[in-house]
């Protein structure tokens, strides 16, 4: 609590340094005037980073509302190995240390969703890496090593090493889609039927699978799933048993017209459609450009040995031709590096967000289905109520039921009773459907906002990386040819 008040006070600039002593909070219901001790944290300037603690810390982030808007985050810090069930750092007696120095550094932190392309600005409480792809030719599949290092309390250990195949990742994705239909599940790279042992394909898939798990770990809801915990920590035999008892239902959501669609989601749906078209165009043009650059790289690779062969048959030109061949070879290597970077960062980033568009469409489609269900109950209740009102003012008359000895009044009363029961049941079902729709809408809005923030960060980082790579390639190419010109001039003199 003292941490949280201190950060709020810093952000709102409503207190002075003289008021920062925790003794000023005597009116609060605290057990004692003590605060959690954070050791080995150095003062950082606004542009610097906080030095990582000697012992890992668990950093949990929650929203703080400042002046009516969510600007920064609420911070809880817990030492590794803490067993406090209430998720609070165990208080220790305050020692004579420069506490202002510690909290000065906390003030400068900006906790938000971390771009998957950026390095984290603080020590994460979970780090996941996917690497070491191994081919299992006998069983015709590829497995990947998944290493998890964490200080989260729901993990029994701080580090896990497991091997997972693509089908295991697919199981995790499907079970999350089923259990969290109103959340945007990070997309899994698509399955490939041919050339699945190609080294370049395995390298790109490895990166995509790593990104898939990191996205889940960053999500405040998905990261708490017991199935995610099982995937990261269970032995292969335990995972197989878990997959056997897990019932994954495959279903399709029917297309139904919505009488009164929610305008914010209609706008979102239109934006996703337009964004998907733009990504499709970018993907097509990027593929063409990659193909041209690959062809240029192959041509340069073929030109270099030809120049070397020519140099062997010349006398005075031999040094220049050899240097030219080296320059062409160096250009080819730089171009290959550029193509690889663009493929890993730009092309794969475009593919991921194309899959994201499909995922969001599916989530919105599911929400529309919930809207239709809720509208069905509402309209049916109204119809039943009108029928009941009409029946109440109608005089009892003969009907088929009166042939079995029932009086017209009795038949009317039974119909009214049944209608009232139907209205009561349908109203209850409608309230449940309405509550589910409200929760789903709030969850979707939250995930879409988070997705937009991550999208902006990802594409900023993506475009910066591509621009830097092209700039570096141009500089390297210019340096290579300038060195060749200098070499020729020296030969002439």
CSV table of C-alpha atoms in Angstrom, one decimal:
chain,number,residue,atom,x,y,z
A,1,UNK,CA,0.0,0.0,0.0
A,2,UNK,CA,2.8,2.4,0.8
A,3,UNK,CA,4.4,1.6,-2.6
A,4,UNK,CA,1.2,2.4,-4.3
A,5,UNK,CA,0.5,5.6,-2.4
A,6,UNK,CA,4.1,6.7,-3.1
A,7,UNK,CA,3.8,6.2,-6.9
A,8,UNK,CA,0.4,8.0,-6.9
A,9,UNK,CA,1.9,10.9,-5.0
A,10,UNK,CA,4.8,11.1,-7.5
A,11,UNK,CA,2.5,11.0,-10.5
A,12,UNK,CA,0.1,13.6,-9.3
A,13,UNK,CA,2.8,15.8,-7.8
A,14,UNK,CA,0.6,16.5,-4.9
A,15,UNK,CA,3.1,15.9,-2.1
A,16,UNK,CA,6.5,17.3,-1.3
A,17,UNK,CA,9.7,15.4,-0.4
A,18,UNK,CA,9.1,16.3,3.3
A,19,UNK,CA,5.8,14.4,3.2
A,20,UNK,CA,7.4,11.2,1.8
A,21,UNK,CA,8.2,9.6,5.1
A,22,UNK,CA,5.9,6.7,5.7
A,23,UNK,CA,5.2,8.0,9.2
A,24,UNK,CA,2.8,10.5,7.6
A,25,UNK,CA,0.5,7.6,6.9
A,26,UNK,CA,-0.2,6.9,10.6
A,27,UNK,CA,-3.9,7.3,10.1
A,28,UNK,CA,-3.9,4.3,7.7
A,29,UNK,CA,-4.8,0.9,9.0
A,30,UNK,CA,-1.3,-0.6,8.9
A,31,UNK,CA,0.2,-3.2,11.1
A,32,UNK,CA,3.3,-1.1,11.7
A,33,UNK,CA,5.3,1.7,10.1
A,34,UNK,CA,7.4,-0.6,8.0
A,35,UNK,CA,7.9,-0.9,4.3
A,36,UNK,CA,9.1,-3.6,2.0
A,37,UNK,CA,12.9,-3.5,1.5
A,38,UNK,CA,14.2,-3.4,-2.0
A,39,UNK,CA,17.9,-4.0,-2.1
A,40,UNK,CA,20.5,-3.3,-4.8
A,41,UNK,CA,18.3,-0.9,-6.7
A,42,UNK,CA,20.2,2.1,-7.9
A,43,UNK,CA,19.0,5.6,-8.7
A,44,UNK,CA,18.4,6.1,-12.4
A,45,UNK,CA,18.0,9.3,-14.4
A,46,UNK,CA,14.9,9.6,-16.6
A,47,UNK,CA,16.7,8.3,-19.6
A,48,UNK,CA,18.3,5.4,-17.8
A,49,UNK,CA,17.1,2.0,-16.7
A,50,UNK,CA,16.7,0.6,-13.2
A,51,UNK,CA,19.5,-1.8,-12.4
A,52,UNK,CA,18.3,-5.3,-12.1
A,53,UNK,CA,18.1,-6.5,-8.5
A,54,UNK,CA,20.6,-9.2,-7.3
A,55,UNK,CA,17.7,-11.5,-6.4
A,56,UNK,CA,14.8,-11.8,-9.0
A,57,UNK,CA,11.7,-9.8,-8.2
A,58,UNK,CA,8.1,-10.4,-9.2
A,59,UNK,CA,6.7,-7.2,-10.7
A,60,UNK,CA,2.9,-7.2,-11.0
A,61,UNK,CA,1.2,-4.3,-12.8
A,62,UNK,CA,-2.2,-2.9,-12.4
A,63,UNK,CA,-3.9,0.3,-13.7
A,64,UNK,CA,-3.7,3.5,-11.6
A,65,UNK,CA,-6.3,6.2,-12.5
A,66,UNK,CA,-4.6,9.6,-12.5
A,67,UNK,CA,-6.8,12.7,-13.1
A,68,UNK,CA,-9.6,10.6,-14.5
A,69,UNK,CA,-7.5,8.7,-17.0
A,70,UNK,CA,-5.4,5.5,-17.0
A,71,UNK,CA,-1.9,7.0,-17.4
A,72,UNK,CA,0.4,4.8,-15.4
A,73,UNK,CA,0.4,1.5,-13.5
A,74,UNK,CA,0.1,0.3,-10.0
A,75,UNK,CA,3.2,-1.5,-8.8
A,76,UNK,CA,3.6,-4.5,-6.4
A,77,UNK,CA,7.0,-6.0,-5.8
A,78,UNK,CA,7.7,-9.3,-4.2
A,79,UNK,CA,11.0,-11.0,-3.6
A,80,UNK,CA,11.6,-14.3,-5.3
A,81,UNK,CA,10.7,-17.3,-3.1
A,82,UNK,CA,8.1,-15.3,-1.1
A,83,UNK,CA,5.3,-17.5,0.3
A,84,UNK,CA,2.9,-14.8,1.2
A,85,UNK,CA,-0.5,-15.9,0.1
A,86,UNK,CA,-1.9,-12.4,-0.2
A,87,UNK,CA,0.6,-11.4,-2.8
A,88,UNK,CA,2.2,-8.7,-0.6
A,89,UNK,CA,5.9,-8.3,0.1
A,90,UNK,CA,6.7,-9.3,3.6
A,91,UNK,CA,7.4,-6.2,5.7
A,92,UNK,CA,10.8,-5.7,7.3
A,93,UNK,CA,12.0,-3.0,9.6
A,94,UNK,CA,13.1,0.1,7.8
A,95,UNK,CA,16.8,0.7,7.9
A,96,UNK,CA,18.7,3.9,7.4
A,97,UNK,CA,18.9,3.8,3.6
A,98,UNK,CA,18.2,6.3,0.9
A,99,UNK,CA,14.6,5.2,0.2
A,100,UNK,CA,14.0,8.4,-1.8
A,101,UNK,CA,16.7,7.1,-4.1
A,102,UNK,CA,14.9,3.8,-4.7
A,103,UNK,CA,11.5,5.3,-5.3
A,104,UNK,CA,12.9,8.0,-7.6
A,105,UNK,CA,13.8,5.2,-9.9
A,106,UNK,CA,10.3,3.7,-9.7
A,107,UNK,CA,8.8,7.0,-10.6
A,108,UNK,CA,10.6,6.9,-14.0
A,109,UNK,CA,9.4,3.5,-15.0
A,110,UNK,CA,6.5,3.3,-17.5
A,111,UNK,CA,4.9,-0.1,-17.2
A,112,UNK,CA,2.8,-1.1,-20.2
A,113,UNK,CA,2.4,-3.9,-22.7
A,114,UNK,CA,5.9,-4.7,-24.0
A,115,UNK,CA,6.3,-5.0,-27.8
A,116,UNK,CA,7.3,-8.5,-28.8
A,117,UNK,CA,10.0,-6.9,-31.0
A,118,UNK,CA,11.5,-4.8,-28.2
A,119,UNK,CA,13.7,-5.8,-25.3
A,120,UNK,CA,12.0,-5.4,-21.9
A,121,UNK,CA,12.8,-2.3,-19.9
A,122,UNK,CA,12.6,-4.2,-16.6
A,123,UNK,CA,13.1,-7.7,-15.4
A,124,UNK,CA,10.1,-9.8,-16.4
A,125,UNK,CA,8.5,-12.3,-14.1
A,126,UNK,CA,8.5,-14.9,-16.9
A,127,UNK,CA,10.8,-15.4,-19.9
A,128,UNK,CA,10.0,-18.1,-22.5
A,129,UNK,CA,12.3,-19.2,-25.3
A,130,UNK,CA,11.7,-21.7,-28.1
A,131,UNK,CA,14.8,-23.1,-29.9
A,132,UNK,CA,16.7,-26.2,-30.8
A,133,UNK,CA,14.4,-27.6,-33.5
A,134,UNK,CA,15.0,-31.4,-33.8
A,135,UNK,CA,13.7,-33.6,-36.6
A,136,UNK,CA,12.2,-36.9,-35.7
A,137,UNK,CA,12.3,-38.6,-39.1
A,138,UNK,CA,11.0,-42.0,-37.9
A,139,UNK,CA,7.8,-40.4,-36.5
A,140,UNK,CA,7.7,-37.6,-39.1
A,141,UNK,CA,7.6,-34.6,-36.8
A,142,UNK,CA,9.7,-31.8,-35.4
A,143,UNK,CA,10.1,-31.0,-31.8
A,144,UNK,CA,11.2,-27.7,-30.2
A,145,UNK,CA,12.8,-27.1,-26.8
A,146,UNK,CA,10.7,-24.7,-24.7
A,147,UNK,CA,12.6,-23.1,-21.8
A,148,UNK,CA,10.7,-21.2,-19.1
A,149,UNK,CA,12.3,-19.1,-16.5
A,150,UNK,CA,9.9,-17.5,-14.0
A,151,UNK,CA,9.3,-16.1,-10.5
A,152,UNK,CA,5.6,-16.6,-10.6
A,153,UNK,CA,4.2,-18.3,-7.6
A,154,UNK,CA,1.9,-20.7,-9.4
A,155,UNK,CA,4.9,-22.5,-10.8
A,156,UNK,CA,6.5,-25.1,-8.6
A,157,UNK,CA,10.0,-24.4,-9.9
A,158,UNK,CA,11.7,-21.3,-11.3
A,159,UNK,CA,12.9,-23.0,-14.5
A,160,UNK,CA,11.5,-25.7,-16.8
A,161,UNK,CA,12.9,-27.4,-19.9
A,162,UNK,CA,10.5,-29.4,-22.0
A,163,UNK,CA,10.2,-30.5,-25.7
A,164,UNK,CA,7.0,-29.8,-27.6
A,165,UNK,CA,5.9,-30.6,-31.1
A,166,UNK,CA,3.6,-28.4,-33.3
A,167,UNK,CA,0.6,-30.6,-32.3
A,168,UNK,CA,1.1,-29.6,-28.7
A,169,UNK,CA,1.1,-25.9,-29.6
A,170,UNK,CA,-2.0,-26.5,-31.6
A,171,UNK,CA,-3.7,-28.2,-28.7
A,172,UNK,CA,-2.9,-25.2,-26.4
A,173,UNK,CA,-4.3,-22.8,-29.0
A,174,UNK,CA,-7.5,-24.8,-29.5
A,175,UNK,CA,-8.2,-25.2,-25.8
A,176,UNK,CA,-7.6,-21.4,-25.2
A,177,UNK,CA,-10.0,-20.6,-28.0
A,178,UNK,CA,-12.6,-22.9,-26.5
A,179,UNK,CA,-12.2,-21.7,-22.9
A,180,UNK,CA,-11.8,-17.9,-23.7
A,181,UNK,CA,-14.1,-17.2,-26.7
A,182,UNK,CA,-14.3,-13.5,-25.9
A,183,UNK,CA,-10.5,-13.0,-25.8
A,184,UNK,CA,-8.2,-12.5,-28.7
A,185,UNK,CA,-6.0,-15.6,-28.7
A,186,UNK,CA,-2.5,-15.0,-30.3
A,187,UNK,CA,-2.4,-16.7,-33.7
A,188,UNK,CA,-0.4,-19.8,-34.2
A,189,UNK,CA,1.7,-20.2,-37.4
A,190,UNK,CA,-0.1,-22.2,-40.0
A,191,UNK,CA,0.6,-25.8,-40.6
A,192,UNK,CA,2.7,-26.8,-43.6
A,193,UNK,CA,2.4,-30.1,-45.5
A,194,UNK,CA,5.4,-30.0,-47.7
A,195,UNK,CA,9.1,-29.1,-47.1
A,196,UNK,CA,8.5,-29.0,-43.4
A,197,UNK,CA,12.1,-30.0,-42.7
A,198,UNK,CA,13.5,-27.1,-44.6
A,199,UNK,CA,16.0,-25.3,-42.3
A,200,UNK,CA,14.8,-21.8,-43.3
A,201,UNK,CA,11.2,-22.9,-42.6
A,202,UNK,CA,12.1,-24.4,-39.2
A,203,UNK,CA,13.9,-21.2,-38.3
A,204,UNK,CA,10.9,-19.0,-39.1
A,205,UNK,CA,8.5,-21.4,-37.4
A,206,UNK,CA,10.6,-21.4,-34.3
A,207,UNK,CA,10.5,-17.7,-34.1
A,208,UNK,CA,6.7,-17.7,-34.6
A,209,UNK,CA,6.1,-20.3,-31.9
A,210,UNK,CA,8.3,-18.3,-29.5
A,211,UNK,CA,6.2,-15.2,-30.2
A,212,UNK,CA,3.0,-17.2,-29.8
A,213,UNK,CA,4.0,-18.2,-26.2
A,214,UNK,CA,5.3,-14.8,-25.3
A,215,UNK,CA,2.0,-13.2,-26.4
A,216,UNK,CA,0.1,-15.5,-24.1
A,217,UNK,CA,2.5,-14.9,-21.2
A,218,UNK,CA,1.9,-11.1,-21.6
A,219,UNK,CA,-1.9,-11.5,-21.5
A,220,UNK,CA,-3.4,-10.9,-18.1
A,221,UNK,CA,-6.1,-13.6,-18.4
A,222,UNK,CA,-4.6,-16.2,-20.8
A,223,UNK,CA,-1.4,-16.3,-18.8
A,224,UNK,CA,-3.3,-17.6,-15.8
A,225,UNK,CA,-4.7,-20.6,-17.6
A,226,UNK,CA,-3.8,-24.0,-16.0
A,227,UNK,CA,-3.4,-25.4,-19.5
A,228,UNK,CA,-0.7,-22.8,-20.3
A,229,UNK,CA,1.0,-23.8,-17.0
A,230,UNK,CA,0.7,-27.5,-18.0
A,231,UNK,CA,2.1,-26.8,-21.5
A,232,UNK,CA,5.2,-25.0,-20.1
A,233,UNK,CA,6.0,-27.3,-17.2
A,234,UNK,CA,4.5,-30.8,-17.6
A,235,UNK,CA,6.5,-33.8,-18.7
A,236,UNK,CA,5.6,-35.2,-22.1
A,237,UNK,CA,3.7,-38.2,-20.5
A,238,UNK,CA,1.7,-35.8,-18.3
A,239,UNK,CA,0.9,-33.6,-21.2
A,240,UNK,CA,-0.4,-36.5,-23.3
A,241,UNK,CA,-2.7,-37.6,-20.4
A,242,UNK,CA,-3.9,-34.0,-20.1
A,243,UNK,CA,-4.7,-33.9,-23.8
A,244,UNK,CA,-6.6,-37.1,-23.5
A,245,UNK,CA,-9.0,-35.8,-20.8
A,246,UNK,CA,-9.4,-32.4,-22.5
A,247,UNK,CA,-12.5,-32.3,-24.6
A,248,UNK,CA,-11.9,-29.9,-27.5
A,249,UNK,CA,-15.2,-29.2,-29.3
A,250,UNK,CA,-15.1,-28.2,-32.9
A,251,UNK,CA,-18.0,-26.0,-33.8
A,252,UNK,CA,-18.9,-23.3,-36.3
A,253,UNK,CA,-20.8,-20.2,-35.5
A,254,UNK,CA,-23.8,-19.7,-37.9
A,255,UNK,CA,-24.1,-16.4,-39.7
A,256,UNK,CA,-27.1,-14.6,-38.3
A,257,UNK,CA,-28.4,-11.0,-39.0
A,258,UNK,CA,-28.2,-8.6,-36.0
A,259,UNK,CA,-31.1,-6.3,-35.5
A,260,UNK,CA,-29.2,-3.6,-33.6
A,261,UNK,CA,-25.5,-4.2,-33.9
A,262,UNK,CA,-23.2,-2.5,-31.4
A,263,UNK,CA,-21.8,0.5,-33.3
A,264,UNK,CA,-18.3,0.3,-31.7
A,265,UNK,CA,-17.9,-3.3,-32.8
A,266,UNK,CA,-19.3,-2.5,-36.2
A,267,UNK,CA,-16.6,0.2,-36.6
A,268,UNK,CA,-14.0,-2.3,-35.4
A,269,UNK,CA,-15.1,-4.9,-37.8
A,270,UNK,CA,-14.9,-2.5,-40.7
A,271,UNK,CA,-11.4,-1.4,-39.6
A,272,UNK,CA,-10.2,-5.1,-39.4
A,273,UNK,CA,-11.6,-5.8,-42.9
A,274,UNK,CA,-9.8,-2.7,-44.3
A,275,UNK,CA,-6.6,-3.5,-42.4
A,276,UNK,CA,-6.6,-7.1,-43.6
A,277,UNK,CA,-6.8,-5.9,-47.2
A,278,UNK,CA,-3.9,-3.5,-46.7
A,279,UNK,CA,-1.8,-6.3,-45.1
A,280,UNK,CA,-2.7,-8.6,-48.1
A,281,UNK,CA,-1.4,-6.0,-50.5
A,282,UNK,CA,1.8,-5.5,-48.5
A,283,UNK,CA,2.4,-9.2,-48.3
A,284,UNK,CA,2.1,-9.6,-52.1
A,285,UNK,CA,4.4,-6.7,-52.8
A,286,UNK,CA,6.9,-7.9,-50.1
A,287,UNK,CA,7.0,-11.4,-51.6
A,288,UNK,CA,7.7,-9.9,-55.1
A,289,UNK,CA,10.5,-7.8,-53.6
A,290,UNK,CA,12.0,-10.7,-51.7
A,291,UNK,CA,12.0,-12.8,-54.9
A,292,UNK,CA,13.8,-10.1,-56.9
A,293,UNK,CA,16.4,-9.7,-54.2
A,294,UNK,CA,16.9,-13.4,-53.9
A,295,UNK,CA,17.5,-13.5,-57.7
A,296,UNK,CA,20.0,-10.7,-57.4
A,297,UNK,CA,21.8,-12.5,-54.6
A,298,UNK,CA,22.0,-15.6,-56.7
A,299,UNK,CA,23.3,-13.6,-59.7
A,300,UNK,CA,26.0,-12.0,-57.5
A,301,UNK,CA,27.0,-15.4,-56.2
A,302,UNK,CA,27.4,-16.7,-59.8
A,303,UNK,CA,29.3,-13.5,-60.9
A,304,UNK,CA,31.9,-13.7,-58.2
A,305,UNK,CA,33.6,-17.0,-59.2
A,306,UNK,CA,33.4,-16.0,-62.9
A,307,UNK,CA,35.4,-12.9,-62.1
A,308,UNK,CA,37.9,-15.0,-60.1
A,309,UNK,CA,38.3,-17.4,-63.1
A,310,UNK,CA,38.8,-14.4,-65.4
A,311,UNK,CA,41.4,-13.0,-63.1
A,312,UNK,CA,43.5,-16.2,-63.4
A,313,UNK,CA,43.8,-15.7,-67.1
A,314,UNK,CA,44.9,-12.0,-67.0
A,315,UNK,CA,48.2,-10.5,-66.1
A,316,UNK,CA,48.0,-6.8,-65.2
A,317,UNK,CA,44.2,-6.9,-64.5
A,318,UNK,CA,44.5,-9.9,-62.1
A,319,UNK,CA,44.6,-7.8,-58.8
A,320,UNK,CA,41.7,-5.6,-59.9
A,321,UNK,CA,39.5,-8.4,-61.1
A,322,UNK,CA,40.2,-10.4,-57.9
A,323,UNK,CA,39.3,-7.3,-55.8
A,324,UNK,CA,36.2,-6.9,-57.9
A,325,UNK,CA,35.2,-10.5,-57.3
A,326,UNK,CA,35.7,-10.0,-53.5
A,327,UNK,CA,33.5,-6.9,-53.6
A,328,UNK,CA,30.7,-8.7,-55.5
A,329,UNK,CA,30.9,-11.5,-53.0
A,330,UNK,CA,30.7,-9.1,-50.1
A,331,UNK,CA,27.7,-7.4,-51.6
A,332,UNK,CA,26.0,-10.8,-52.0
A,333,UNK,CA,26.6,-11.6,-48.3
A,334,UNK,CA,25.2,-8.2,-47.2
A,335,UNK,CA,22.2,-8.6,-49.4
A,336,UNK,CA,21.5,-12.1,-48.0
A,337,UNK,CA,21.6,-10.6,-44.5
A,338,UNK,CA,19.1,-7.9,-45.5
A,339,UNK,CA,16.8,-10.5,-47.1
A,340,UNK,CA,17.0,-12.7,-44.0
A,341,UNK,CA,16.2,-9.7,-41.7
A,342,UNK,CA,13.2,-8.6,-43.8
A,343,UNK,CA,11.9,-12.1,-43.9
A,344,UNK,CA,12.2,-12.6,-40.1
A,345,UNK,CA,10.9,-9.2,-39.1
A,346,UNK,CA,8.7,-7.7,-41.9
A,347,UNK,CA,7.3,-10.7,-43.8
A,348,UNK,CA,6.6,-12.7,-40.7
A,349,UNK,CA,5.2,-9.7,-38.9
A,350,UNK,CA,2.7,-9.1,-41.8
A,351,UNK,CA,1.7,-12.8,-41.7
A,352,UNK,CA,1.1,-12.7,-37.9
A,353,UNK,CA,-1.2,-9.7,-38.1
A,354,UNK,CA,-3.0,-11.2,-41.1
A,355,UNK,CA,-3.8,-14.2,-38.8
A,356,UNK,CA,-4.7,-11.7,-36.0
A,357,UNK,CA,-7.3,-10.2,-38.3
A,358,UNK,CA,-8.9,-13.6,-38.8
A,359,UNK,CA,-8.8,-14.3,-35.1
A,360,UNK,CA,-10.5,-10.9,-34.3
A,361,UNK,CA,-13.2,-11.6,-36.9
A,362,UNK,CA,-13.9,-14.9,-35.3
A,363,UNK,CA,-14.1,-13.3,-31.8
A,364,UNK,CA,-16.5,-10.6,-33.2
A,365,UNK,CA,-18.5,-13.3,-34.9
A,366,UNK,CA,-18.9,-15.1,-31.7
A,367,UNK,CA,-20.0,-11.9,-30.0
A,368,UNK,CA,-22.6,-11.4,-32.7
A,369,UNK,CA,-23.9,-14.9,-32.1
A,370,UNK,CA,-24.3,-14.0,-28.4
A,371,UNK,CA,-26.1,-10.8,-29.4
A,372,UNK,CA,-28.5,-12.8,-31.6
A,373,UNK,CA,-29.2,-15.2,-28.7
A,374,UNK,CA,-29.9,-12.4,-26.3
A,375,UNK,CA,-32.2,-10.7,-28.9
A,376,UNK,CA,-34.0,-14.0,-29.4
A,377,UNK,CA,-34.9,-14.2,-25.7
A,378,UNK,CA,-35.9,-10.6,-25.6
A,379,UNK,CA,-38.2,-10.8,-28.7
A,380,UNK,CA,-39.7,-14.1,-27.6
A,381,UNK,CA,-40.5,-12.7,-24.1
A,382,UNK,CA,-42.2,-9.7,-25.8
A,383,UNK,CA,-44.2,-12.0,-28.1
A,384,UNK,CA,-45.3,-14.2,-25.1
A,385,UNK,CA,-46.3,-11.1,-23.2
A,386,UNK,CA,-48.5,-9.9,-26.0
A,387,UNK,CA,-50.0,-13.3,-26.4
A,388,UNK,CA,-50.8,-13.4,-22.6
A,389,UNK,CA,-52.3,-9.9,-22.7
A,390,UNK,CA,-54.5,-10.9,-25.6
A,391,UNK,CA,-55.5,-14.1,-23.9
A,392,UNK,CA,-56.4,-12.2,-20.7
A,393,UNK,CA,-59.0,-10.1,-22.4
A,394,UNK,CA,-60.4,-12.9,-24.5
A,395,UNK,CA,-63.6,-14.7,-23.4
A,396,UNK,CA,-63.2,-18.5,-22.8
A,397,UNK,CA,-64.4,-20.5,-25.7
A,398,UNK,CA,-64.5,-24.1,-26.9
A,399,UNK,CA,-61.3,-25.7,-28.1
A,400,UNK,CA,-59.9,-29.1,-28.7
A,401,UNK,CA,-59.0,-29.5,-25.0
A,402,UNK,CA,-62.7,-29.0,-24.0
A,403,UNK,CA,-63.5,-32.3,-25.8
A,404,UNK,CA,-61.7,-34.1,-23.0
A,405,UNK,CA,-64.0,-32.8,-20.2
A,406,UNK,CA,-62.2,-29.5,-19.4
A,407,UNK,CA,-64.2,-26.3,-19.1
A,408,UNK,CA,-63.3,-23.3,-21.4
A,409,UNK,CA,-62.3,-21.3,-18.3
A,410,UNK,CA,-60.0,-24.1,-17.1
A,411,UNK,CA,-58.4,-24.4,-20.5
A,412,UNK,CA,-57.8,-20.6,-20.6
A,413,UNK,CA,-56.3,-20.6,-17.1
A,414,UNK,CA,-53.9,-23.5,-18.1
A,415,UNK,CA,-52.7,-21.5,-21.2
A,416,UNK,CA,-52.2,-18.4,-19.1
A,417,UNK,CA,-50.2,-20.3,-16.5
A,418,UNK,CA,-48.0,-21.9,-19.1
A,419,UNK,CA,-47.4,-18.6,-20.8
A,420,UNK,CA,-46.4,-17.0,-17.5
A,421,UNK,CA,-44.0,-19.9,-16.8
A,422,UNK,CA,-42.5,-19.6,-20.2
A,423,UNK,CA,-42.1,-15.8,-19.8
A,424,UNK,CA,-40.4,-16.4,-16.4
A,425,UNK,CA,-38.0,-19.0,-17.8
A,426,UNK,CA,-37.3,-17.0,-21.0
A,427,UNK,CA,-36.7,-13.8,-19.0
A,428,UNK,CA,-34.2,-15.6,-16.7
A,429,UNK,CA,-32.4,-17.1,-19.7
A,430,UNK,CA,-32.4,-13.7,-21.4
A,431,UNK,CA,-30.9,-12.1,-18.3
A,432,UNK,CA,-28.1,-14.7,-18.3
A,433,UNK,CA,-27.5,-14.2,-22.0
A,434,UNK,CA,-27.5,-10.4,-21.4
A,435,UNK,CA,-25.0,-10.7,-18.6
A,436,UNK,CA,-22.8,-12.9,-20.7
A,437,UNK,CA,-23.0,-10.5,-23.6
A,438,UNK,CA,-21.9,-7.6,-21.3
A,439,UNK,CA,-19.0,-9.5,-20.0
A,440,UNK,CA,-18.0,-10.7,-23.5
A,441,UNK,CA,-18.2,-7.1,-24.9
A,442,UNK,CA,-16.1,-5.7,-22.1
A,443,UNK,CA,-13.5,-8.4,-22.6
A,444,UNK,CA,-13.4,-7.9,-26.3
A,445,UNK,CA,-13.1,-4.1,-26.0
A,446,UNK,CA,-10.2,-4.6,-23.5
A,447,UNK,CA,-8.4,-7.1,-25.8
A,448,UNK,CA,-8.9,-4.9,-28.9
A,449,UNK,CA,-7.4,-1.9,-27.1
A,450,UNK,CA,-4.5,-4.0,-25.9
A,451,UNK,CA,-4.1,-5.3,-29.5
A,452,UNK,CA,-4.1,-1.9,-31.0
A,453,UNK,CA,-1.4,-0.7,-28.5
A,454,UNK,CA,0.8,-3.7,-29.3
A,455,UNK,CA,0.2,-3.3,-33.0
A,456,UNK,CA,1.4,0.2,-33.0
A,457,UNK,CA,4.5,-0.7,-31.0
A,458,UNK,CA,5.2,-3.8,-33.1
A,459,UNK,CA,4.9,-1.9,-36.5
A,460,UNK,CA,7.0,1.0,-35.2
A,461,UNK,CA,9.7,-1.4,-34.2
A,462,UNK,CA,9.2,-3.5,-37.3
A,463,UNK,CA,9.6,-0.6,-39.7
A,464,UNK,CA,12.5,0.9,-37.7
A,465,UNK,CA,14.3,-2.5,-38.0
A,466,UNK,CA,13.7,-2.7,-41.7
A,467,UNK,CA,14.8,0.9,-42.3
A,468,UNK,CA,17.9,0.3,-40.3
A,469,UNK,CA,18.7,-2.9,-42.1
A,470,UNK,CA,18.3,-1.2,-45.5
A,471,UNK,CA,20.4,1.7,-44.4
A,472,UNK,CA,23.2,-0.6,-43.1
A,473,UNK,CA,23.1,-2.5,-46.4
A,474,UNK,CA,23.5,0.7,-48.4
A,475,UNK,CA,26.4,1.9,-46.3
A,476,UNK,CA,28.1,-1.5,-46.5
A,477,UNK,CA,27.6,-1.5,-50.3
A,478,UNK,CA,29.0,2.0,-50.6
A,479,UNK,CA,32.0,1.1,-48.5
A,480,UNK,CA,32.8,-1.9,-50.6
A,481,UNK,CA,32.7,0.0,-53.9
A,482,UNK,CA,34.6,2.9,-52.4
A,483,UNK,CA,37.3,0.6,-51.3
A,484,UNK,CA,37.5,-0.9,-54.8
A,485,UNK,CA,37.9,2.6,-56.3
A,486,UNK,CA,40.7,3.4,-53.9
A,487,UNK,CA,42.4,0.1,-54.7
A,488,UNK,CA,42.2,0.8,-58.5
A,489,UNK,CA,43.6,4.4,-58.0
A,490,UNK,CA,46.5,3.0,-55.9
A,491,UNK,CA,47.2,0.4,-58.7
A,492,UNK,CA,47.3,3.2,-61.3
A,493,UNK,CA,49.7,5.3,-59.3
